[in-house]
mmCIF file of C-alpha atoms in Angstrom:
data_model
loop_
_atom_site.group_PDB
_atom_site.id
_atom_site.type_symbol
_atom_site.label_atom_id
_atom_site.label_comp_id
_atom_site.label_asym_id
_atom_site.label_seq_id
_atom_site.Cartn_x
_atom_site.Cartn_y
_atom_site.Cartn_z
ATOM 1 C CA MET S 1380 157.279 51.601 65.035
ATOM 2 C CA ASN S 1381 155.681 54.355 67.015
ATOM 3 C CA GLY S 1382 156.212 52.590 70.360
ATOM 4 C CA VAL S 1383 152.640 53.275 71.361
ATOM 5 C CA SER S 1384 150.974 50.019 72.544
ATOM 6 C CA GLY S 1385 153.344 48.077 70.375
ATOM 7 C CA LEU S 1386 151.527 49.028 67.194
ATOM 8 C CA SER S 1387 153.344 49.976 64.069
ATOM 9 C CA GLY S 1388 152.286 52.974 62.019
ATOM 10 C CA PRO S 1389 150.081 55.832 63.211
ATOM 11 C CA HIS S 1390 148.238 55.709 66.475
ATOM 12 C CA TRP S 1391 144.552 56.655 66.428
ATOM 13 C CA ARG S 1392 144.867 58.876 69.572
ATOM 14 C CA ARG S 1393 147.588 61.038 67.959
ATOM 15 C CA VAL S 1394 145.535 61.375 64.782
ATOM 16 C CA MET S 1395 142.417 62.356 66.750
ATOM 17 C CA ALA S 1396 144.369 64.754 68.971
ATOM 18 C CA ALA S 1397 145.790 66.473 65.893
ATOM 19 C CA LEU S 1398 142.402 66.673 64.171
ATOM 20 C CA ALA S 1399 140.832 68.009 67.388
ATOM 21 C CA SER S 1400 143.003 71.127 67.065
ATOM 22 C CA ARG S 1401 141.280 73.743 64.871
ATOM 23 C CA GLU S 1402 144.616 75.038 63.525
ATOM 24 C CA ALA S 1403 146.018 71.635 62.835
ATOM 25 C CA ARG S 1404 142.751 70.605 61.128
ATOM 26 C CA THR S 1405 142.833 73.762 58.974
ATOM 27 C CA ALA S 1406 146.524 73.180 58.144
ATOM 28 C CA TYR S 1407 145.731 69.576 57.189
ATOM 29 C CA ALA S 1408 142.918 70.686 54.876
ATOM 30 C CA GLN S 1409 145.207 73.253 53.284
ATOM 31 C CA ILE S 1410 147.948 70.656 52.734
ATOM 32 C CA VAL S 1411 145.451 68.233 51.206
ATOM 33 C CA LEU S 1412 144.192 70.977 48.849
ATOM 34 C CA GLY S 1413 147.735 72.137 48.000
ATOM 35 C CA GLU S 1414 147.310 75.568 49.482
ATOM 36 C CA ASP S 1415 149.637 77.714 51.673
ATOM 37 C CA VAL S 1416 149.558 76.453 55.189
ATOM 38 C CA LEU S 1417 148.170 78.895 57.700
ATOM 39 C CA PRO S 1418 149.525 81.899 55.818
ATOM 40 C CA ASP S 1419 148.102 84.417 58.350
ATOM 41 C CA ALA S 1420 149.294 82.607 61.478
ATOM 42 C CA LYS S 1421 152.393 83.406 63.486
ATOM 43 C CA GLU S 1422 155.317 81.086 62.712
ATOM 44 C CA GLN S 1423 155.169 79.460 66.201
ATOM 45 C CA ARG S 1424 151.468 78.526 65.738
ATOM 46 C CA ARG S 1425 152.066 77.302 62.175
ATOM 47 C CA SER S 1426 155.015 75.176 63.279
ATOM 48 C CA LYS S 1427 152.990 73.685 66.168
ATOM 49 C CA ALA S 1428 150.162 72.737 63.893
ATOM 50 C CA ILE S 1429 152.481 71.206 61.350
ATOM 51 C CA GLY S 1430 154.386 69.343 64.130
ATOM 52 C CA MET S 1431 151.158 67.782 65.338
ATOM 53 C CA LEU S 1432 150.314 66.586 61.855
ATOM 54 C CA LEU S 1433 153.757 65.142 61.304
ATOM 55 C CA GLU S 1434 153.751 63.388 64.696
ATOM 56 C CA ALA S 1435 150.302 61.901 63.961
ATOM 57 C CA GLY S 1436 151.440 60.702 60.542
ATOM 58 C CA LEU S 1437 148.845 62.729 58.723
ATOM 59 C CA VAL S 1438 151.429 64.556 56.659
ATOM 60 C CA GLU S 1439 154.963 63.906 55.605
ATOM 61 C CA TRP S 1440 157.796 65.797 53.993
ATOM 62 C CA SER S 1441 158.159 65.097 50.278
ATOM 63 C CA GLY S 1442 161.519 66.349 49.189
ATOM 64 C CA ASP S 1443 160.759 68.824 46.390
ATOM 65 C CA LYS S 1444 157.001 69.197 47.026
ATOM 66 C CA GLY S 1445 157.157 70.144 50.676
ATOM 67 C CA LEU S 1446 154.329 68.845 52.888
ATOM 68 C CA GLU S 1447 151.949 66.165 51.536
ATOM 69 C CA ALA S 1448 149.054 64.398 53.096
ATOM 70 C CA SER S 1449 149.909 60.825 53.756
ATOM 71 C CA ASP S 1450 148.119 58.346 51.512
ATOM 72 C CA ALA S 1451 148.455 55.508 53.982
ATOM 73 C CA VAL S 1452 147.560 56.891 57.390
ATOM 74 C CA PHE S 1453 143.831 56.042 57.376
ATOM 75 C CA ARG S 1454 144.369 52.662 55.751
ATOM 76 C CA ASP S 1455 147.051 51.903 58.385
ATOM 77 C CA LEU S 1456 144.703 52.967 61.176
ATOM 78 C CA LEU S 1457 141.884 50.778 59.884
ATOM 79 C CA SER S 1458 144.179 47.789 59.565
ATOM 80 C CA GLN S 1459 145.098 47.916 63.289
ATOM 81 C CA HIS S 1460 142.774 45.561 65.128
ATOM 82 C CA PRO S 1461 143.078 45.746 68.866
ATOM 83 C CA LYS S 1462 142.779 42.396 70.428
ATOM 84 C CA ARG S 1463 139.589 42.145 72.421
ATOM 85 C CA GLN S 1464 139.691 40.430 75.744
ATOM 86 C CA PRO S 1465 137.303 37.455 75.792
ATOM 87 C CA LYS S 1466 134.262 38.109 77.894
ATOM 88 C CA THR S 1467 133.842 36.016 81.019
ATOM 89 C CA GLY S 1468 131.143 35.420 83.591
ATOM 90 C CA VAL S 1469 127.832 37.191 83.016
ATOM 91 C CA ASP S 1470 129.491 39.686 80.622
ATOM 92 C CA ARG S 1471 129.174 36.917 77.963
ATOM 93 C CA PHE S 1472 125.480 37.451 78.007
ATOM 94 C CA LEU S 1473 125.326 41.244 78.190
ATOM 95 C CA ARG S 1474 125.577 43.987 75.666
ATOM 96 C CA LEU S 1475 126.019 47.539 76.980
ATOM 97 C CA GLY S 1476 124.931 46.253 80.424
ATOM 98 C CA ARG S 1477 121.653 44.744 79.139
ATOM 99 C CA ILE S 1478 120.759 41.091 78.554
ATOM 100 C CA ASP S 1479 121.698 40.242 74.944
ATOM 101 C CA ARG S 1480 120.742 36.552 75.255
ATOM 102 C CA TYR S 1481 119.838 34.086 77.901
ATOM 103 C CA PRO S 1482 122.295 31.222 78.482
ATOM 104 C CA ALA S 1483 121.212 27.738 77.515
ATOM 105 C CA SER S 1484 122.997 26.198 80.495
ATOM 106 C CA PRO S 1485 120.862 26.336 83.656
ATOM 107 C CA ALA S 1486 123.979 27.106 85.744
ATOM 108 C CA ASP S 1487 124.970 30.010 83.541
ATOM 109 C CA ARG S 1488 121.362 31.216 83.436
ATOM 110 C CA ARG S 1489 121.153 31.130 87.213
ATOM 111 C CA GLN S 1490 124.427 33.065 87.454
ATOM 112 C CA LEU S 1491 123.064 35.757 85.081
ATOM 113 C CA LEU S 1492 119.741 35.967 86.897
ATOM 114 C CA ALA S 1493 121.435 36.165 90.309
ATOM 115 C CA TRP S 1494 123.580 39.029 88.977
ATOM 116 C CA VAL S 1495 120.487 40.928 87.822
ATOM 117 C CA VAL S 1496 118.539 40.476 91.044
ATOM 118 C CA GLY S 1497 121.679 41.475 92.978
ATOM 119 C CA GLN S 1498 121.971 44.662 90.979
ATOM 120 C CA ALA S 1499 118.254 45.554 90.841
ATOM 121 C CA ILE S 1500 116.751 44.626 94.184
ATOM 122 C CA LYS S 1501 118.115 45.105 97.715
ATOM 123 C CA PRO S 1502 117.718 42.408 100.316
ATOM 124 C CA GLY S 1503 114.570 42.854 102.357
ATOM 125 C CA GLU S 1504 112.969 45.212 99.911
ATOM 126 C CA ASP S 1505 109.240 44.768 99.158
ATOM 127 C CA LEU S 1506 108.298 45.994 95.681
ATOM 128 C CA THR S 1507 105.074 46.146 93.667
ATOM 129 C CA GLU S 1508 105.058 44.450 90.288
ATOM 130 C CA ARG S 1509 105.260 47.861 88.663
ATOM 131 C CA GLN S 1510 108.425 48.778 90.679
ATOM 132 C CA VAL S 1511 109.973 45.427 89.825
ATOM 133 C CA ASN S 1512 109.202 45.953 86.119
ATOM 134 C CA GLU S 1513 110.693 49.442 86.159
ATOM 135 C CA ARG S 1514 113.924 48.131 87.706
ATOM 136 C CA LEU S 1515 114.127 45.143 85.269
ATOM 137 C CA LEU S 1516 113.659 47.402 82.345
ATOM 138 C CA ASN S 1517 117.290 48.461 82.869
ATOM 139 C CA TYR S 1518 118.323 44.945 81.876
ATOM 140 C CA THR S 1519 115.859 43.948 79.134
ATOM 141 C CA ASP S 1520 112.804 45.065 77.209
ATOM 142 C CA ASP S 1521 110.989 41.802 78.027
ATOM 143 C CA VAL S 1522 110.530 42.398 81.727
ATOM 144 C CA VAL S 1523 107.753 39.800 82.004
ATOM 145 C CA LEU S 1524 110.070 37.025 80.804
ATOM 146 C CA LEU S 1525 112.901 38.126 83.063
ATOM 147 C CA ARG S 1526 110.596 38.470 86.089
ATOM 148 C CA ARG S 1527 109.256 34.974 85.408
ATOM 149 C CA TYR S 1528 112.806 33.559 85.211
ATOM 150 C CA LEU S 1529 113.648 35.238 88.518
ATOM 151 C CA VAL S 1530 110.653 33.612 90.174
ATOM 152 C CA ASP S 1531 111.202 30.212 88.522
ATOM 153 C CA PHE S 1532 114.837 30.184 89.571
ATOM 154 C CA GLU S 1533 113.656 31.165 93.121
ATOM 155 C CA LEU S 1534 115.643 34.399 93.201
ATOM 156 C CA LEU S 1535 112.519 36.505 93.536
ATOM 157 C CA GLU S 1536 109.421 35.511 95.390
ATOM 158 C CA ARG S 1537 105.954 36.835 94.943
ATOM 159 C CA THR S 1538 103.519 37.058 97.869
ATOM 160 C CA ALA S 1539 100.515 34.740 97.817
ATOM 161 C CA SER S 1540 98.261 37.689 97.016
ATOM 162 C CA GLY S 1541 100.561 38.673 94.144
ATOM 163 C CA SER S 1542 100.719 42.207 95.429
ATOM 164 C CA SER S 1543 104.404 42.412 96.038
ATOM 165 C CA TYR S 1544 107.832 40.829 95.232
ATOM 166 C CA ARG S 1545 110.845 40.288 97.405
ATOM 167 C CA ARG S 1546 114.335 39.077 96.749
ATOM 168 C CA VAL S 1547 114.902 35.612 98.109
ATOM 169 C CA ALA S 1548 117.383 35.633 101.022
ATOM 170 C CA ASP S 1549 120.950 35.014 99.827
ATOM 171 C CA GLU S 1550 122.335 31.607 100.543
ATOM 172 C CA PRO S 1551 125.107 31.551 103.118
ATOM 173 C CA ALA S 1552 128.556 31.459 101.621
#
């Protein structure tokens, strides 16, 4: 047990930190290939690189053979599955901050649309259709559908002439 986040075996951060070091990466390659490890480096630098590899679990001491690359380190890393926190609220319908899908439930759909309009349009702001579309493009590629939903759910209103849009005043809490 490494004691890092309660996971047993190697921790990916240690492995990546070791491999981010040019000397440790070179030393690792030389160990994998069965070559002398950093033969031209000062002993302190050589020891530091080897220490990083040992701590990361990339190499291990093998009695008579000296240092060997661990056969299990990458398999162990891949077997560690961090538990994902379940998504809540509007995050359930977003992927990378954009709408992934529209909720079937009208209440959930309204919540998602209210979040979008709250993010994209300031209260009292008058915008042309083009300006609205440009802002909504941050949330979806189908801006026409999203704009229609915002109007249908009475979160965005269009002037009678159709020349501008405005966020509907927020309901009092």
